[in-house]
Each structure stands twice: as C-alpha cells, then as structure tokens.
Coordinates of C-alpha atoms in Angstrom, one line a residue:
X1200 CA 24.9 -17.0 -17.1
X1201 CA 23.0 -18.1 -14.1
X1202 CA 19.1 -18.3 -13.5
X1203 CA 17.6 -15.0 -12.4
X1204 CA 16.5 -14.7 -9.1
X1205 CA 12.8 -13.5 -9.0
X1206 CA 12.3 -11.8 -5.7
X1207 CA 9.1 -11.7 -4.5
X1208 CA 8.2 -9.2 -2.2
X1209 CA 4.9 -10.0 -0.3
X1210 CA 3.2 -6.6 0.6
X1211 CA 1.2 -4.9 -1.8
X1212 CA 2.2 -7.3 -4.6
X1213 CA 0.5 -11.0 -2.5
X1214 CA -1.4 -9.1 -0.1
X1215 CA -2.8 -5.8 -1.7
X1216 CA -3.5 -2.7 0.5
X1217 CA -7.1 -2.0 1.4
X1218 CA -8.2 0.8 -0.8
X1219 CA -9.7 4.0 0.6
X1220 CA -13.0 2.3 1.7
X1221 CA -10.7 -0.5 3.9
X1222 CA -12.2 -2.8 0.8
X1223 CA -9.7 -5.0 -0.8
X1224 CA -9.9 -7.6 -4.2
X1225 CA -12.8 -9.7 -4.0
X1226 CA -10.5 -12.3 -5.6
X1227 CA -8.7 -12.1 -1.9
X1228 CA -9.5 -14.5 0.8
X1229 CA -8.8 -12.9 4.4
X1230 CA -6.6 -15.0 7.1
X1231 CA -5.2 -14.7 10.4
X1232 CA -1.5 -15.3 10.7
X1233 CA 0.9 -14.8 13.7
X1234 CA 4.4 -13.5 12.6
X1235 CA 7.3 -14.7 14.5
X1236 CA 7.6 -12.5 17.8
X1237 CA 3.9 -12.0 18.2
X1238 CA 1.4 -13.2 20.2
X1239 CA -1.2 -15.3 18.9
X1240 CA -3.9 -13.4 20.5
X1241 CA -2.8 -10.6 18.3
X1242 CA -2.8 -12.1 14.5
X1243 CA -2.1 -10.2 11.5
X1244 CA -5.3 -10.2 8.9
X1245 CA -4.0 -10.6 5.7
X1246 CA -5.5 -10.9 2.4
X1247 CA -4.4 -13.6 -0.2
X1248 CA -5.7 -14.8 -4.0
X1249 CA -5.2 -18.5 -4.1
X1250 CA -4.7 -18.1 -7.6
X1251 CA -1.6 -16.6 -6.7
X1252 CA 0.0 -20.5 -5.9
X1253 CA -0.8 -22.3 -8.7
X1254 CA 0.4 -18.9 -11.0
X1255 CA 3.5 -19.0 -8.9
X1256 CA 4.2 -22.7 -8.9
X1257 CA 3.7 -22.7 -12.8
X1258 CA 6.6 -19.8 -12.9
X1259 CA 8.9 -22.2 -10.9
X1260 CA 8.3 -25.4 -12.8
X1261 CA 9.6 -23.2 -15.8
X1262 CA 12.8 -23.7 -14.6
X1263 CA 13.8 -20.4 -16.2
X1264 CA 14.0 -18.2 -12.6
X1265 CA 15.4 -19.1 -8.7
X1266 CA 12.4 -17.8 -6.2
X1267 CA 13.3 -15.9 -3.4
X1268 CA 11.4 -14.3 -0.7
X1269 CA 12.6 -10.6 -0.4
X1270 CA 10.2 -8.9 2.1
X1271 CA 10.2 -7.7 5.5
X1272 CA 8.0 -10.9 6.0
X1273 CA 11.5 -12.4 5.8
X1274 CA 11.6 -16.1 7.4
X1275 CA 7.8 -16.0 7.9
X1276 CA 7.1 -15.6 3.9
X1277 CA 8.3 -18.9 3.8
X1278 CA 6.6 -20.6 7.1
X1279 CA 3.3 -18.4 6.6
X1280 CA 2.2 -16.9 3.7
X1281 CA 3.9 -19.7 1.0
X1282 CA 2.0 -22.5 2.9
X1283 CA -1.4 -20.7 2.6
X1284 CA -0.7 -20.2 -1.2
X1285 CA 0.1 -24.1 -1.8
X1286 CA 4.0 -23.0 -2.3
X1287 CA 7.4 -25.1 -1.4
X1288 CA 9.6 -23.8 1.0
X1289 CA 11.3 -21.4 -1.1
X1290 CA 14.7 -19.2 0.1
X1291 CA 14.5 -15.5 1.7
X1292 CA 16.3 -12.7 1.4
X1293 CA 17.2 -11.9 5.4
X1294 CA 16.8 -8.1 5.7
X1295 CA 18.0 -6.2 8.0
X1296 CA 15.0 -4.3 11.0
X1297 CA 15.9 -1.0 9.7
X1298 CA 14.1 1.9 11.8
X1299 CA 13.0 3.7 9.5
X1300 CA 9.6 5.6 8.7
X1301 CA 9.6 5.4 5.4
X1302 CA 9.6 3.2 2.6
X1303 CA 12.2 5.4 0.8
X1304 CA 14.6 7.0 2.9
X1305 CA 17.0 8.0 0.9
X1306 CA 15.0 8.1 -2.0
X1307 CA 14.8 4.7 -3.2
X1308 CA 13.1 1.7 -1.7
X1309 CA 14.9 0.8 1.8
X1310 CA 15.7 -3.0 0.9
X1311 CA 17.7 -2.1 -2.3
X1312 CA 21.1 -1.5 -1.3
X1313 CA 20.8 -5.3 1.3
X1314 CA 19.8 -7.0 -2.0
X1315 CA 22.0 -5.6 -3.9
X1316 CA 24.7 -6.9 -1.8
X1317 CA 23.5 -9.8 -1.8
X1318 CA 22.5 -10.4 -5.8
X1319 CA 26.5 -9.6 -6.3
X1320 CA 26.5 -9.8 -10.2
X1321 CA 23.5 -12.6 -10.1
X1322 CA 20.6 -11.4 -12.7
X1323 CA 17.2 -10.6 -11.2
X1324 CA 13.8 -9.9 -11.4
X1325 CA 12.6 -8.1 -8.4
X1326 CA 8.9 -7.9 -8.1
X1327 CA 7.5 -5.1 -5.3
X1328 CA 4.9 -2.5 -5.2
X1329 CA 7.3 0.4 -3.6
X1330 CA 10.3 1.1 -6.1
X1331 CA 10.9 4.7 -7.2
X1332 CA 12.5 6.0 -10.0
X1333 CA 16.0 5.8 -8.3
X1334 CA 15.2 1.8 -8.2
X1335 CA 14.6 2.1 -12.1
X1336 CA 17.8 3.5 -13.0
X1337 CA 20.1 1.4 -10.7
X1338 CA 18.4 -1.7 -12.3
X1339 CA 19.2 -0.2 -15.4
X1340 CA 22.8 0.4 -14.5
X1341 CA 23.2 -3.2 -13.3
X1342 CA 21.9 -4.5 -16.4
X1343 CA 24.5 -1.9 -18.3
X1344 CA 27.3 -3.6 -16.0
X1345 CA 26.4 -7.0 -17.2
X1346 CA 23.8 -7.7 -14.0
X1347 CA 20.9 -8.4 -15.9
X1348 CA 18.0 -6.4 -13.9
X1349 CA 14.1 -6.2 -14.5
X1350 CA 12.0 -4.6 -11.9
X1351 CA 8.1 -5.2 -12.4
X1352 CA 5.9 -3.2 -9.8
X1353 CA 2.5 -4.2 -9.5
X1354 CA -0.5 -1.7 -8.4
X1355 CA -0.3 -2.2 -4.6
X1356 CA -4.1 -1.8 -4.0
X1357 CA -4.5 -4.6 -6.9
X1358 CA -1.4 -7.2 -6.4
X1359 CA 0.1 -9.6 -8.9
X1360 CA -1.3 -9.9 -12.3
X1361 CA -0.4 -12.8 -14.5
X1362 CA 0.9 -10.3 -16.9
X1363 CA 3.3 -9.4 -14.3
X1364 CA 4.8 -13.1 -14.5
X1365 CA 4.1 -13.6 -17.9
X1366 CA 6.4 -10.5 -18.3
X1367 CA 9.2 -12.0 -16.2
X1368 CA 9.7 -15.2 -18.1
X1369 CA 9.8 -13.7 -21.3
X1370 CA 12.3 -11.6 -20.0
X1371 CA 14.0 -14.7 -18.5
X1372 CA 13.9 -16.6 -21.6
X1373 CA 15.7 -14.0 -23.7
X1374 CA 18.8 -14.4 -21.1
X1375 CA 21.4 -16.5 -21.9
X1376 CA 21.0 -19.9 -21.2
X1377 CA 22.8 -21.0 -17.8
X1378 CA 25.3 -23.4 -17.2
X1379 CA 24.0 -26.8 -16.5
X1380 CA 26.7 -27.6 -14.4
X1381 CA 25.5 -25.3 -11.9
X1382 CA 24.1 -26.5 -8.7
X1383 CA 23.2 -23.5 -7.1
X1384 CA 23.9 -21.0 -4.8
X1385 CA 25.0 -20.7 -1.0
X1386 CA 24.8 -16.9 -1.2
X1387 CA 23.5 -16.5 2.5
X1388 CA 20.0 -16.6 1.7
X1389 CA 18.0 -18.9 4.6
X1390 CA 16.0 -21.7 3.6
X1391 CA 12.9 -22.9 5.8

C-alpha cells in the first residue's frame, strides 16, 4: 500500500477564524500576505502559530504520510503560508474556483468530490475545519472499498492541535507498510 496523503487544508485548521470578539489564539502571530491576483496594496491578514512548522515538519520526517496542500489557497499555500511556517515546498491539490456561497452545497464540503478524483484509490488523511457528516460516511465508504480514509477536523476558531497529528500517524502507522520500490506519484498535483 502506498503512503497516505495528509491534506492539509489551511483555513480554519493553520489560520483559525476570529471568534465573536474579532480575537483570535494568542499563540497566533498576525501577517500580511498578497495572494496571487491581488494587489499588494490590498494584503490578506492572516494569523499563523509558528509552532505549526516545526509540528508539521516532525510529521514529514516520519516518513509515514505524503503532504499535500488541499485548500482554496491552492498554489499560494505553498509560496505563502508554507514559507512563513518554516515548511519545504510541498505539492497542492489544484481546485477548481467554484462559485459557490457555501461551504456545503450539496451537503458536503465543496472540495470533496475534486479530491476524490484525484486520491483515485490512494489512502488519506484529510485535515479541514468544514466537513459534515456526509464527508464522514464517504470516508468511511472509501475505507470499506479498500481506500483507507481518516478525516480529522479541527475546532476552526482554535486550529491544529498536536493531538490532531499525533492522531494521524498513529493511524498511518497501523496501514500496511508501502512498497519501497515506490517513487512516487505524478497524479496531477502541482509542485512550487
């Protein structure tokens, strides 16, 4: 069996939401950031634990997951936000610019049925703040079809514990051990 992706969604799980005060984690360090296809005299604030790096980078160097961006931050999660948290370029997931107006429209988180394409029969972790219990049971049907699926879902006014990755390589260690012989995967995910 191969590695399991972890997707990492960025909203909500690296940058919490300001709570109903506008206050968020005092553990969270604000920046300015300028997403592709904005102007620089209009940055984006965003809030980021540096913790969140090192915690990240100590997941990787397991060697038991693949990272992969998977957030409407798409290329810039890997040009932006992984720089100011001390992390290597890492893959993305390239989402589609859906106009939606919701998170959910058809009941389940708007990304799923993009990444599920893509995944195939790969195993993954997805970490995100926004998956409903719709997300739940296809991960569970995936995992019944042999596509071993774990969805973690962090509080999105608090943002990744440790417990949340702690949780995902145990679950990773318990999966069959992958080839060795395998030197990756060219499964149209874009690289920075």
């Amino acid at each position: 069996m191969r590695l399991p992706y972890l997707l990492l969604d960025i909203d909500g799980v690296l940058i919490p939401f300001p709570d109903d005060h506008g206050n968020t984690p005092a553990t969270h360090g604000r920046h300015e950031v300028v997403p592709t296809g904005r102007s620089a005299d209009v940055p984006v604030t965003v809030w980021l634990n540096f913790a969140d790096g090192p915690m990240l980078m100590d997941v990787i160097r397991t060697g038991l997951v693949t990272p992969v961006w998977c957030t409407s931050w798409r290329r810039d999660a890997t040009t932006l936000i992984g720089p100011l948290l001390g992390l290597p370029p890492l893959p993305y997931v390239d989402l589609p610019r859906p106009q939606i107006t919701t998170s959910h429209p058809n009941g389940y988180l708007w990304k799923r049925d993009h990444v599920g394409a893509w995944l195939g029969d790969a195993p993954a972790i997805g970490i995100d703040d926004d998956f409903t219990n719709l997300d739940h049971a296809w991960a569970t049907e995936r995992t019944i079809r042999g596509a071993a699926t774990l969805l973690l879902q962090p509080d999105p006014y608090v943002g990744l514990r440790a417990e949340h990755l702690m949780e995902a390589l145990e679950w990773a260690g318990q999966l069959p051990a992958a080839p060795t012989c395998e030197s990756g995967d060219s499964r149209g995910s874009e690289a920075a």
